[in-house]
Coordinates of C-alpha atoms in Angstrom, one line a residue:
M1 CA 0.0 0.0 0.0
A2 CA 2.9 2.3 0.8
H3 CA 4.4 1.6 -2.5
A4 CA 1.2 2.3 -4.4
T5 CA 0.8 5.7 -2.6
T6 CA 4.3 6.7 -3.4
R7 CA 3.9 5.8 -7.2
R8 CA 0.5 7.7 -7.2
R9 CA 2.1 11.0 -5.7
R10 CA 5.1 10.7 -8.2
R11 CA 2.7 10.4 -11.0
E12 CA 0.7 13.6 -9.7
Q13 CA 4.0 15.4 -9.6
L14 CA 5.1 14.6 -13.0
S15 CA 1.7 14.9 -14.8
P16 CA 1.1 18.3 -16.5
V17 CA -2.4 18.8 -15.0
V18 CA -3.7 22.4 -14.1
H19 CA -5.8 22.6 -10.9
F20 CA -8.8 24.7 -11.0
P21 CA -10.8 26.2 -8.1
P22 CA -13.9 24.4 -7.1
N23 CA -17.2 25.4 -8.8
E24 CA -15.4 26.7 -11.8
P25 CA -15.8 25.2 -15.2
V26 CA -12.7 23.4 -16.6
N27 CA -11.3 25.0 -19.8
R28 CA -10.0 22.4 -21.9
L29 CA -8.0 24.7 -24.0
V30 CA -5.6 25.6 -21.3
P31 CA -2.2 24.1 -22.1
G32 CA -0.1 21.9 -19.9
R33 CA 2.8 23.0 -17.9
H34 CA 5.3 22.0 -20.5
I35 CA 3.9 24.7 -22.6
I36 CA 3.1 27.3 -19.9
T37 CA 6.7 27.2 -18.7
T38 CA 8.0 28.2 -22.1
S39 CA 5.9 31.4 -22.1
P40 CA 7.7 34.6 -21.5
V41 CA 5.0 35.4 -18.8
K42 CA 5.7 33.7 -15.4
Q43 CA 2.8 31.5 -14.4
Y44 CA 4.0 29.7 -11.2
S45 CA 6.2 30.9 -8.3
N46 CA 6.9 27.4 -7.3
S47 CA 9.7 26.1 -9.4
S48 CA 8.3 22.5 -9.0
H49 CA 5.6 23.3 -11.4
G50 CA 8.1 24.2 -14.2
R51 CA 8.7 20.8 -15.5
Q52 CA 8.9 20.5 -19.3
L53 CA 9.8 18.2 -22.2
P54 CA 13.4 17.5 -22.7
L55 CA 15.0 19.9 -25.3
S56 CA 16.0 17.1 -27.5
L57 CA 12.5 15.8 -27.7
I58 CA 11.2 19.4 -28.6
L59 CA 13.9 19.7 -31.3
M60 CA 12.8 16.3 -32.8
I61 CA 9.1 17.3 -32.9
T62 CA 9.9 20.7 -34.6
S63 CA 12.2 19.1 -37.0
Y64 CA 9.3 17.6 -38.9
L65 CA 8.2 21.2 -39.9
D66 CA 9.2 21.9 -43.5
S67 CA 7.2 25.1 -44.3
P68 CA 9.0 28.4 -43.5
A69 CA 5.6 29.9 -42.5
D70 CA 5.1 27.2 -39.9
I71 CA 8.6 27.4 -38.7
S72 CA 8.2 31.2 -38.3
R73 CA 5.0 30.8 -36.2
V74 CA 6.5 28.3 -33.8
T75 CA 9.7 30.4 -33.5
R76 CA 7.4 33.4 -32.4
S77 CA 5.3 31.3 -29.9
S78 CA 7.8 31.5 -27.0
K79 CA 11.3 32.2 -25.9
L80 CA 12.4 28.7 -25.7
L81 CA 11.1 27.8 -29.2
Y82 CA 12.6 31.0 -30.5
Y83 CA 16.1 30.0 -29.6
L84 CA 15.6 26.4 -30.4
N85 CA 14.2 27.1 -34.1
L86 CA 15.9 30.3 -35.1
P87 CA 18.8 28.4 -36.8
K88 CA 16.2 26.3 -38.6
L89 CA 14.2 29.2 -39.7
Y90 CA 17.2 30.8 -41.4
E91 CA 18.9 27.6 -42.4
S92 CA 17.8 28.2 -46.1
V93 CA 17.3 31.7 -47.5
T94 CA 15.9 32.5 -50.9
L95 CA 15.6 36.2 -52.0
Y96 CA 13.5 37.2 -55.0
S97 CA 14.1 40.3 -56.9
Y98 CA 11.4 41.7 -59.3
R99 CA 11.9 44.3 -62.1
E100 CA 8.6 46.1 -61.4
I101 CA 7.0 47.1 -58.1
R102 CA 4.2 44.6 -57.0
Y103 CA 1.0 45.6 -55.4
P104 CA -0.3 42.7 -53.6
D105 CA -2.9 44.5 -51.4
G106 CA -3.3 47.6 -53.3
R107 CA -0.1 49.1 -51.7
A108 CA 3.4 48.9 -52.9
E109 CA 5.5 46.0 -51.7
G110 CA 7.9 47.4 -49.1
F111 CA 5.6 50.5 -48.5
G112 CA 7.6 52.8 -46.0
G113 CA 10.9 51.4 -46.8
G114 CA 12.9 49.5 -49.5
S115 CA 12.0 46.5 -51.6
P116 CA 11.7 43.2 -49.8
F117 CA 14.9 42.1 -51.6
T118 CA 17.1 45.0 -50.4
M119 CA 15.7 44.9 -47.0
A120 CA 16.4 41.3 -46.6
L121 CA 20.0 41.9 -47.6
D122 CA 20.2 44.6 -45.0
G123 CA 18.9 42.2 -42.4
L124 CA 21.6 39.6 -43.4
V125 CA 24.3 42.1 -43.3
S126 CA 23.4 44.0 -40.1
G127 CA 21.7 41.3 -38.1
K128 CA 22.6 37.9 -36.6
A129 CA 20.5 35.8 -39.0
A130 CA 23.4 35.4 -41.5
S131 CA 25.4 33.1 -39.0
F132 CA 22.7 30.5 -39.4
V133 CA 22.4 30.4 -43.2
R134 CA 23.5 27.2 -44.9
S135 CA 21.9 27.6 -48.2
F136 CA 21.7 31.0 -50.0
R137 CA 19.9 31.5 -53.2
L138 CA 19.3 34.7 -55.3
V139 CA 16.6 34.7 -58.0
G140 CA 14.9 37.1 -60.2
M141 CA 15.4 40.3 -62.3
W142 CA 17.7 42.9 -60.8
K143 CA 16.9 46.3 -62.5
E144 CA 20.3 47.5 -63.9
I145 CA 20.7 51.1 -64.8
D146 CA 23.3 53.1 -66.7
L147 CA 24.2 50.0 -68.9
E148 CA 26.0 52.3 -71.1
D149 CA 28.7 52.4 -68.5
F150 CA 29.9 48.9 -69.6
Q151 CA 30.6 50.5 -73.0
R152 CA 32.8 53.0 -71.3
G153 CA 34.8 50.4 -69.4
R154 CA 33.2 50.6 -66.0
V155 CA 30.7 48.7 -64.0
P156 CA 27.5 50.6 -63.2
D157 CA 27.2 51.8 -59.6
N158 CA 24.0 49.9 -58.7
T159 CA 25.3 46.7 -60.1
M160 CA 28.6 47.2 -58.1
I161 CA 26.8 48.1 -54.9
L162 CA 24.7 45.0 -55.3
N163 CA 27.8 42.8 -55.5
I164 CA 29.4 44.5 -52.5
V165 CA 26.4 44.1 -50.3
I166 CA 26.0 40.5 -51.2
K167 CA 29.6 39.9 -50.5
A168 CA 29.2 41.5 -47.1
A169 CA 26.3 39.1 -46.4
L170 CA 28.5 36.2 -47.5
E171 CA 31.3 37.2 -45.1
R172 CA 28.8 36.7 -42.2
M173 CA 27.6 33.3 -43.4
E174 CA 30.1 31.1 -41.5
K175 CA 28.1 27.9 -42.2
L176 CA 27.3 28.5 -45.9
K177 CA 27.3 25.3 -47.8
T178 CA 25.1 26.0 -50.9
F179 CA 25.2 29.2 -53.0
C180 CA 22.8 29.7 -56.0
W181 CA 22.9 32.7 -58.4
E182 CA 20.0 33.0 -60.6
L183 CA 19.8 36.7 -61.2
N184 CA 19.7 38.2 -64.8
T185 CA 23.1 39.9 -64.1
K186 CA 26.6 38.3 -63.8
P187 CA 28.3 37.9 -60.4
L188 CA 31.5 40.1 -60.3
K189 CA 34.9 39.3 -58.9
T190 CA 33.7 40.5 -55.3
I191 CA 31.2 37.7 -55.1
Y192 CA 33.7 35.1 -56.2
Q193 CA 36.2 36.4 -53.6
G194 CA 33.5 36.0 -50.9
L195 CA 32.7 32.4 -52.0
A196 CA 36.3 31.4 -52.2
S197 CA 36.7 32.3 -48.5
K198 CA 34.0 29.8 -47.4
P199 CA 35.8 26.7 -46.3
M200 CA 32.4 24.7 -45.9
L201 CA 31.0 25.5 -49.5
T202 CA 30.1 22.3 -51.3
S203 CA 27.5 23.3 -53.9
L204 CA 27.7 26.2 -56.5
T205 CA 25.1 27.1 -58.9
L206 CA 25.5 29.9 -61.5
K207 CA 23.0 31.2 -64.1
F208 CA 24.5 33.5 -66.7
P209 CA 22.5 36.3 -68.6
R210 CA 21.5 35.9 -72.2
T211 CA 22.3 39.3 -73.3
R212 CA 25.4 40.4 -75.2
I213 CA 26.2 43.3 -73.1
V214 CA 30.0 43.8 -72.6
R215 CA 30.7 42.7 -69.1
P216 CA 33.9 41.9 -67.1
T217 CA 35.1 38.3 -67.6
V218 CA 36.3 36.8 -64.3
V219 CA 38.8 34.0 -63.8
V220 CA 36.9 32.1 -61.1
P221 CA 39.3 31.5 -58.1
P222 CA 39.8 28.1 -56.6
M223 CA 37.1 26.6 -54.2
P224 CA 38.6 23.3 -53.2
S225 CA 35.7 22.1 -51.0
L226 CA 33.2 22.1 -53.8
T227 CA 31.4 18.7 -54.5
S228 CA 28.7 19.9 -56.9
I229 CA 28.8 22.6 -59.7
Y230 CA 25.8 23.5 -61.9
L231 CA 26.5 26.0 -64.7
V232 CA 23.3 27.3 -66.5
D233 CA 22.7 29.3 -69.8
I234 CA 26.3 29.5 -70.8
D235 CA 26.6 31.3 -74.2
P236 CA 30.1 32.0 -75.5
L237 CA 29.0 35.2 -77.1
C238 CA 27.5 36.6 -73.8
F239 CA 30.9 37.1 -72.1
P240 CA 30.8 34.0 -69.6
D241 CA 33.5 33.7 -66.9
D242 CA 36.5 31.5 -67.0
F243 CA 36.1 28.2 -64.9
S244 CA 39.4 26.4 -65.9
T245 CA 41.1 27.4 -62.6
L246 CA 38.0 26.4 -60.6
F247 CA 38.0 22.9 -62.2
L248 CA 41.7 22.5 -61.7
H249 CA 41.5 22.7 -57.9
A250 CA 38.0 20.9 -57.5
R251 CA 39.6 17.7 -56.5
K252 CA 36.5 16.7 -54.5
L253 CA 34.0 17.4 -57.4
E254 CA 31.4 14.7 -57.6
D255 CA 28.5 16.3 -59.5
L256 CA 29.1 18.2 -62.6
R257 CA 26.1 19.7 -64.6
I258 CA 26.7 22.2 -67.4
E259 CA 23.8 23.6 -69.5
W260 CA 24.5 25.7 -72.5
N261 CA 22.0 28.1 -74.2
P262 CA 20.4 26.1 -77.1
R263 CA 21.1 28.9 -79.4
M264 CA 24.3 27.4 -80.6
R265 CA 22.7 24.1 -81.6
R266 CA 19.7 25.8 -83.0
E267 CA 21.7 28.0 -85.2
K268 CA 24.6 25.5 -85.8
E269 CA 27.3 27.8 -84.3
P270 CA 30.4 26.0 -83.4
S271 CA 31.4 28.4 -80.7
I272 CA 31.6 25.9 -77.7
C273 CA 35.1 24.6 -77.0
L274 CA 35.5 22.2 -74.1
S275 CA 39.2 22.9 -73.7
A276 CA 38.2 26.4 -72.6
Y277 CA 36.7 24.9 -69.5
F278 CA 39.1 22.0 -68.9
G279 CA 42.3 23.4 -70.4
E280 CA 44.3 23.8 -67.1
C281 CA 43.2 20.3 -66.1
L282 CA 44.6 18.8 -69.5
S283 CA 47.7 20.7 -69.1
A284 CA 48.3 19.4 -65.5
G285 CA 47.1 15.9 -66.2
V286 CA 44.4 16.1 -63.6
K287 CA 41.4 13.7 -63.7
L288 CA 38.3 14.8 -61.7
P289 CA 36.6 12.2 -59.5
I290 CA 33.1 13.0 -61.0
K291 CA 30.3 10.6 -60.2
R292 CA 27.4 12.3 -61.9
L293 CA 27.9 14.1 -65.3
A294 CA 25.1 15.9 -66.9
L295 CA 25.3 17.9 -70.1
K296 CA 22.6 19.8 -72.0
N297 CA 22.4 21.6 -75.4
M298 CA 26.0 20.9 -76.2
F299 CA 27.2 21.6 -79.7
A300 CA 31.0 21.0 -79.7
K301 CA 33.5 19.0 -81.4
N302 CA 34.7 16.1 -79.6
N303 CA 38.5 16.3 -79.1
K304 CA 38.4 13.7 -76.3
E305 CA 38.6 16.3 -73.5
L306 CA 36.1 14.7 -71.3
D307 CA 38.0 11.3 -71.7
R308 CA 41.2 12.9 -70.5
V309 CA 39.6 14.9 -67.7
I310 CA 37.1 12.6 -66.0
D311 CA 38.2 9.5 -64.2
P312 CA 36.0 6.7 -65.6
T313 CA 36.4 4.5 -62.5
T314 CA 34.3 6.9 -60.4
M315 CA 31.5 7.6 -62.9
E316 CA 28.1 6.5 -61.5
S317 CA 25.6 8.5 -63.7
V318 CA 25.5 10.0 -67.1
T319 CA 22.9 12.4 -68.5
M320 CA 23.0 13.8 -72.1
I321 CA 20.1 16.0 -73.1
N322 CA 19.9 17.6 -76.6
C323 CA 23.6 17.0 -77.2
V324 CA 24.1 14.7 -80.0
D325 CA 21.5 14.0 -82.7
P326 CA 22.5 11.4 -85.3
E327 CA 19.3 12.1 -87.4
D328 CA 19.8 15.9 -87.9
A329 CA 21.6 16.4 -91.2
S330 CA 22.6 20.0 -90.4
T331 CA 24.5 19.0 -87.3
I332 CA 25.9 15.6 -88.3
F333 CA 29.3 16.7 -89.1
Y334 CA 30.0 17.8 -85.5
D335 CA 27.8 15.2 -83.8
N336 CA 29.7 12.4 -85.8
T337 CA 32.8 13.2 -83.8
W338 CA 31.0 11.8 -80.8
I339 CA 29.1 8.9 -82.6
L340 CA 32.1 7.6 -84.4
Q341 CA 34.1 7.3 -81.3
H342 CA 31.7 4.8 -80.0
R343 CA 31.5 3.0 -83.2
Q344 CA 35.4 2.7 -83.6
K345 CA 36.3 1.5 -80.1
A346 CA 34.6 -0.1 -77.1
P347 CA 33.9 2.3 -74.2
G348 CA 36.4 2.5 -71.4
P349 CA 35.9 0.7 -68.0
S350 CA 33.3 2.3 -65.9
P351 CA 32.7 -0.3 -63.1
K352 CA 30.5 2.0 -61.1
L353 CA 28.3 3.3 -63.9
T354 CA 24.7 2.4 -62.9
K355 CA 22.5 5.1 -64.4
L356 CA 22.0 6.4 -68.1
R357 CA 19.7 9.1 -69.0
V358 CA 19.5 10.3 -72.8
D359 CA 17.0 11.8 -75.2
R360 CA 18.6 11.0 -78.4
L361 CA 19.0 7.4 -79.6
D362 CA 21.2 6.0 -82.3
K363 CA 22.0 2.5 -83.4
S364 CA 25.6 3.0 -82.5
Q365 CA 24.6 3.3 -78.9
E366 CA 24.0 -0.4 -78.8
L367 CA 27.7 -0.8 -78.3
P368 CA 27.9 1.2 -75.0
L369 CA 24.7 -0.5 -73.8
A370 CA 26.2 -3.9 -74.5
G371 CA 29.7 -3.0 -73.4
W372 CA 29.3 -0.9 -70.2
G373 CA 28.9 -2.5 -66.8
H374 CA 25.6 -3.5 -65.3
F375 CA 23.0 -0.6 -65.3
E376 CA 20.4 -0.2 -62.6
E377 CA 18.5 2.7 -64.1
I378 CA 18.0 3.6 -67.8
Y379 CA 15.8 6.5 -68.9
L380 CA 14.8 7.4 -72.4
V381 CA 13.5 10.9 -72.1
N382 CA 10.3 11.6 -74.2
T383 CA 8.8 14.9 -75.3
P384 CA 6.0 15.9 -73.0
P385 CA 2.7 15.9 -74.9
S386 CA 1.9 19.7 -74.1
A387 CA 5.4 20.8 -75.0
T388 CA 5.6 19.8 -78.7
P389 CA 5.5 23.0 -80.7
S390 CA 3.9 23.6 -84.0
P391 CA 6.0 23.5 -87.1
Q392 CA 5.5 27.2 -87.8
S393 CA 6.5 28.3 -84.3
S394 CA 9.4 26.0 -84.0
L395 CA 11.0 27.0 -87.3
S396 CA 10.4 30.6 -87.3
P397 CA 12.7 33.0 -85.5
A398 CA 12.0 34.3 -82.2
Q399 CA 10.0 37.5 -82.0
P400 CA 11.9 40.5 -80.4
S401 CA 10.7 41.4 -77.0
S402 CA 10.0 44.9 -75.8
S403 CA 12.6 44.6 -73.1
P404 CA 16.1 45.8 -74.2
E405 CA 17.8 42.9 -72.6
K406 CA 15.5 40.2 -74.0
S407 CA 15.7 41.6 -77.6
V408 CA 19.4 40.5 -78.0
A409 CA 19.0 36.8 -77.5
S410 CA 16.2 34.3 -78.3
P411 CA 14.5 32.5 -75.4
A412 CA 16.3 29.2 -74.6
T413 CA 13.6 27.1 -72.8
S414 CA 10.0 27.1 -72.0
Q415 CA 7.8 25.1 -69.7
S416 CA 4.9 22.9 -70.3
S417 CA 1.6 23.1 -68.4
D418 CA 2.6 20.1 -66.1
G419 CA 5.8 21.9 -65.1
K420 CA 8.3 20.0 -67.1
E421 CA 11.0 22.0 -68.8
T422 CA 11.1 21.8 -72.6
S423 CA 13.4 22.8 -75.4
P424 CA 12.1 24.4 -78.5
S425 CA 14.9 23.1 -80.8
Q426 CA 14.3 19.7 -79.6
G427 CA 10.7 19.7 -80.2
S428 CA 11.1 20.9 -83.7
L429 CA 13.7 18.2 -84.5
M430 CA 11.4 15.5 -83.4
L431 CA 8.5 16.9 -85.2
T432 CA 10.1 17.3 -88.6
R433 CA 11.9 13.9 -88.6
P434 CA 10.2 11.2 -90.8
E435 CA 10.3 7.7 -89.1
S436 CA 8.8 4.6 -90.6
P437 CA 7.2 2.1 -88.3
H438 CA 9.5 -0.8 -89.6
S439 CA 12.5 1.3 -88.5
Q440 CA 11.0 1.8 -85.1
V441 CA 10.4 -1.8 -84.6
E442 CA 14.0 -2.7 -85.7
F443 CA 15.2 0.2 -83.5
A444 CA 13.3 -1.0 -80.3
S445 CA 14.2 -4.7 -80.9
S446 CA 18.1 -4.0 -80.9
F447 CA 17.8 -1.8 -77.9
L448 CA 15.8 -4.1 -75.9
A449 CA 17.9 -7.0 -76.7
A450 CA 21.0 -5.0 -75.5
I451 CA 19.2 -4.0 -72.4
T452 CA 17.9 -7.4 -71.4
S453 CA 21.0 -9.4 -72.2
R454 CA 23.6 -7.1 -70.6
H455 CA 21.7 -5.2 -67.8
G456 CA 18.6 -7.5 -67.1
A457 CA 20.1 -9.0 -63.9
T458 CA 20.6 -5.6 -62.2
L459 CA 18.1 -3.4 -63.9
K460 CA 15.6 -1.7 -61.5
K461 CA 14.3 1.3 -63.2
L462 CA 13.5 1.4 -66.9
L463 CA 11.8 4.2 -69.0
L464 CA 11.4 3.3 -72.6
S465 CA 10.6 5.5 -75.6
D466 CA 6.8 6.3 -76.1
K467 CA 7.3 5.5 -79.9
W468 CA 8.0 1.8 -79.0
C469 CA 4.5 0.2 -78.8
L470 CA 5.3 -3.2 -77.2
S471 CA 3.3 -6.4 -77.5
G472 CA 2.4 -8.7 -74.6
P473 CA 5.1 -11.3 -75.4
T474 CA 7.7 -8.5 -75.7
I475 CA 6.7 -7.1 -72.3
K476 CA 6.8 -10.6 -70.9
H477 CA 10.3 -11.0 -72.1
V478 CA 11.4 -7.8 -70.4
F479 CA 9.7 -8.7 -67.0
T480 CA 11.3 -12.2 -67.1
S481 CA 14.8 -10.9 -68.1
C482 CA 14.6 -8.2 -65.4
P483 CA 13.7 -9.8 -62.1
Q484 CA 14.8 -6.8 -60.0
I485 CA 12.5 -4.4 -61.8
T486 CA 10.7 -1.9 -59.6
Q487 CA 9.7 0.9 -61.8
I488 CA 8.8 0.8 -65.6
G489 CA 7.4 3.1 -68.1
L490 CA 6.3 1.6 -71.6
A491 CA 3.9 2.0 -74.4
L492 CA 1.4 -0.7 -75.5
D493 CA 0.5 -1.8 -79.0
S494 CA -3.2 -2.0 -78.1
N495 CA -5.8 -0.3 -76.1
D496 CA -6.4 -3.2 -73.9
F497 CA -4.7 -2.5 -70.5
E498 CA -5.8 -5.8 -69.1
L499 CA -2.8 -7.5 -70.9
L500 CA -0.6 -6.3 -68.0
R501 CA -2.7 -8.3 -65.4
P502 CA -0.9 -11.7 -66.1
L503 CA 2.4 -10.1 -66.7
I504 CA 2.6 -8.1 -63.5
R505 CA 2.9 -11.4 -61.5
L506 CA 6.4 -11.8 -63.1
A507 CA 7.5 -8.6 -61.5
P508 CA 6.5 -9.0 -57.8
R509 CA 8.7 -6.1 -56.8
M510 CA 7.0 -3.6 -59.0
H511 CA 6.5 -0.3 -57.3
A512 CA 5.6 2.1 -60.1
I513 CA 4.3 1.4 -63.6
R514 CA 3.6 4.0 -66.2
V515 CA 1.7 3.5 -69.5
L516 CA 3.1 6.0 -72.2
I517 CA 0.5 7.4 -74.5
R518 CA 1.6 9.9 -77.2
P519 CA -0.8 12.8 -78.2
D520 CA -0.9 11.6 -81.8
M521 CA -2.3 8.2 -80.7
P522 CA -6.1 7.7 -81.2
V523 CA -6.4 6.7 -77.5
Y524 CA -4.8 9.8 -76.1
H525 CA -8.0 11.9 -76.0
T526 CA -10.2 9.0 -74.9
V527 CA -7.9 8.5 -71.9
A528 CA -7.7 12.2 -71.1
D529 CA -11.5 12.6 -71.2
I530 CA -12.3 9.9 -68.7
A531 CA -13.1 11.2 -65.4
P532 CA -10.5 10.5 -62.7
E533 CA -13.2 8.8 -60.4
M534 CA -13.6 6.2 -63.0
Y535 CA -9.9 5.4 -63.0
C536 CA -9.8 5.3 -59.1
F537 CA -12.7 2.9 -59.1
A538 CA -11.3 0.6 -61.8
I539 CA -7.6 0.6 -60.4
G540 CA -8.9 0.1 -56.9
L541 CA -11.1 -2.8 -57.9
E542 CA -8.1 -4.6 -59.7
T543 CA -5.2 -3.9 -57.5
W544 CA -6.3 -5.3 -54.2
R545 CA -5.1 -8.7 -55.3
P546 CA -1.8 -10.1 -53.8
E547 CA 0.3 -9.7 -57.0
Y548 CA -0.2 -5.9 -56.7
R549 CA 0.8 -5.6 -53.1
N550 CA 4.0 -3.7 -53.7
L551 CA 2.5 -1.4 -56.4
R552 CA 2.0 2.1 -55.3
W553 CA 2.2 4.5 -58.3
V554 CA 0.3 4.1 -61.6
G555 CA 0.3 6.5 -64.5
I556 CA -1.9 6.3 -67.7
G557 CA -1.0 9.0 -70.2
S558 CA -1.4 12.3 -68.3
Q559 CA -3.2 10.7 -65.4
Y560 CA -1.3 9.8 -62.3
F561 CA -2.6 7.8 -59.3
E562 CA -1.3 6.7 -55.7
L563 CA -2.4 3.4 -54.3
G564 CA -3.3 3.1 -50.7
G565 CA -4.4 0.3 -48.4
I566 CA -7.1 -2.4 -48.9
Y567 CA -10.5 -2.1 -47.5
R568 CA -13.8 -4.1 -47.8
E569 CA -17.0 -2.8 -49.2
G570 CA -19.7 -5.4 -48.5
T571 CA -18.4 -8.5 -50.1
T572 CA -15.9 -6.8 -52.4
F573 CA -12.3 -5.9 -51.6
K574 CA -10.9 -2.7 -52.9
R575 CA -7.9 -0.7 -52.7
R576 CA -7.9 3.1 -52.0
V577 CA -6.7 5.1 -55.0
H578 CA -5.9 8.8 -55.0
K579 CA -5.6 11.2 -58.0
R580 CA -2.2 12.9 -57.9
T581 CA -0.6 15.9 -59.8
W582 CA 2.8 16.0 -61.5
D583 CA 4.2 17.9 -58.6
E584 CA 3.1 15.1 -56.2
I585 CA 4.4 12.4 -58.3
K586 CA 7.5 13.7 -59.9
H587 CA 9.8 12.3 -57.1
V588 CA 9.2 8.9 -58.6
E589 CA 11.9 8.4 -61.1
I590 CA 10.1 7.1 -64.1
F591 CA 8.0 10.3 -63.9
G592 CA 10.5 12.8 -62.6
M593 CA 13.3 11.8 -64.9
D594 CA 11.1 12.1 -68.0
T595 CA 11.9 15.9 -68.3
F596 CA 14.6 18.0 -70.1
D597 CA 15.8 19.3 -66.9
I598 CA 19.2 18.0 -65.7

């Protein structure tokens, strides 16, 4: 009895219960003591009432918040949560600059002060928030004035002041790991000096302007700690910076992505020279330990610079988007320097290469598919249905814009309605290229034979071309040859989707399946016009069976669905199915990798 009384008293002391006077109604909204004690207002004079949750548990709970608005509200709720979550609130900072003043509530944004962009920079320079920043991103349109100063050999004052203020903010970011520059103006030497002094900087993203205004060309200084470099919209005629020294000292570089402006390939301008980027590495005999390589819109002659700069023993992933087109007669002379290299010799040893993502196919690519080591992921990027331009719009020159900056260069990329990035030049090439059904069948057969014979035992994710309409026996051969397959995207040669029912049993690990339907197929509009509720009902009625137990994601044309748990409705078993948008399903590889974004 004594032990029971002791335990009861201990529970009463530890339980967060608020005692109310007699004859007074209990307010269920009054918080417990672990919340009251974190309030700036003192509630109890007795310190024994001030028991609270452990700080590690509070941090674990708030770590699940991913919305900046939610983190901001929690930070303002109490002193304790303020000090605990302030570093998380400013861990990632993104500043947007707009060319014109916006009026969200009928009043100018920043009314009574400066623009939100400049006021945020002032807070980072003069406040303490910069010491918490790990990721810093600048996006938008900076309104440059006195651009004629560039013609006189000097940088305009407002552009120089912008770079000086950003450098001052960078100097206060002691924990900076990621920096992303996506403004419409180039970073100057002051920015690179500030970045070079950051010993923890591992990721660098730079987007260059598309205007041919004369600007200073900077030799980017070494940043030895970088593991990821992403260069966007490089145009040799728009005065880009020199990255050869940066690459020479990037001995930890693992992820390299370079995206050129598609103007060079569209206009057949041979102005890209890879030795300008890797010249110092070639002279010093340095091989970069790159694991993931992605190139986009490249129109350059192959002088084997990449073979001599990249260490093939560390390569894990290769992405080539709009780089080599063996069917375009106007670029074949330059593209042949890449194609003939694969035809004349077998590819070098790449024991760790497990992922391949391309949008251009050629019969000569059977050699690397059959010669390279065992792939786990192969993605053949298709043209999004809403992204295919009309012949007139794709072949006609770009219309000049009213903006003085945009009138110098034509637009590089656009976006489809589902958010996937598209390339105008790529859509026009696919649209004007005649292809016979016999050549497509022969094409698909050779590639499927190379894929299943060499990579079938290890292949887990496969996205095929939407031009290859496969029959039931062909799909069965793919499933039986790839026992580890978990995601697949393919096109069917008939409108009967039930032929997948007996075949899905051959792939018990299937996690996501996508049926590709091109807009020029007769069934495309039929599938698009069916209400999503009908899909949910039919898919739920079919996928409750045991052979679909691991299947979670289903795509039919432009319709995407997520499969949930099994429930019983009367005597019928069903599975819960929810309609999803592109943003909600793009994290699944056979959907998200089917874009022109690298």
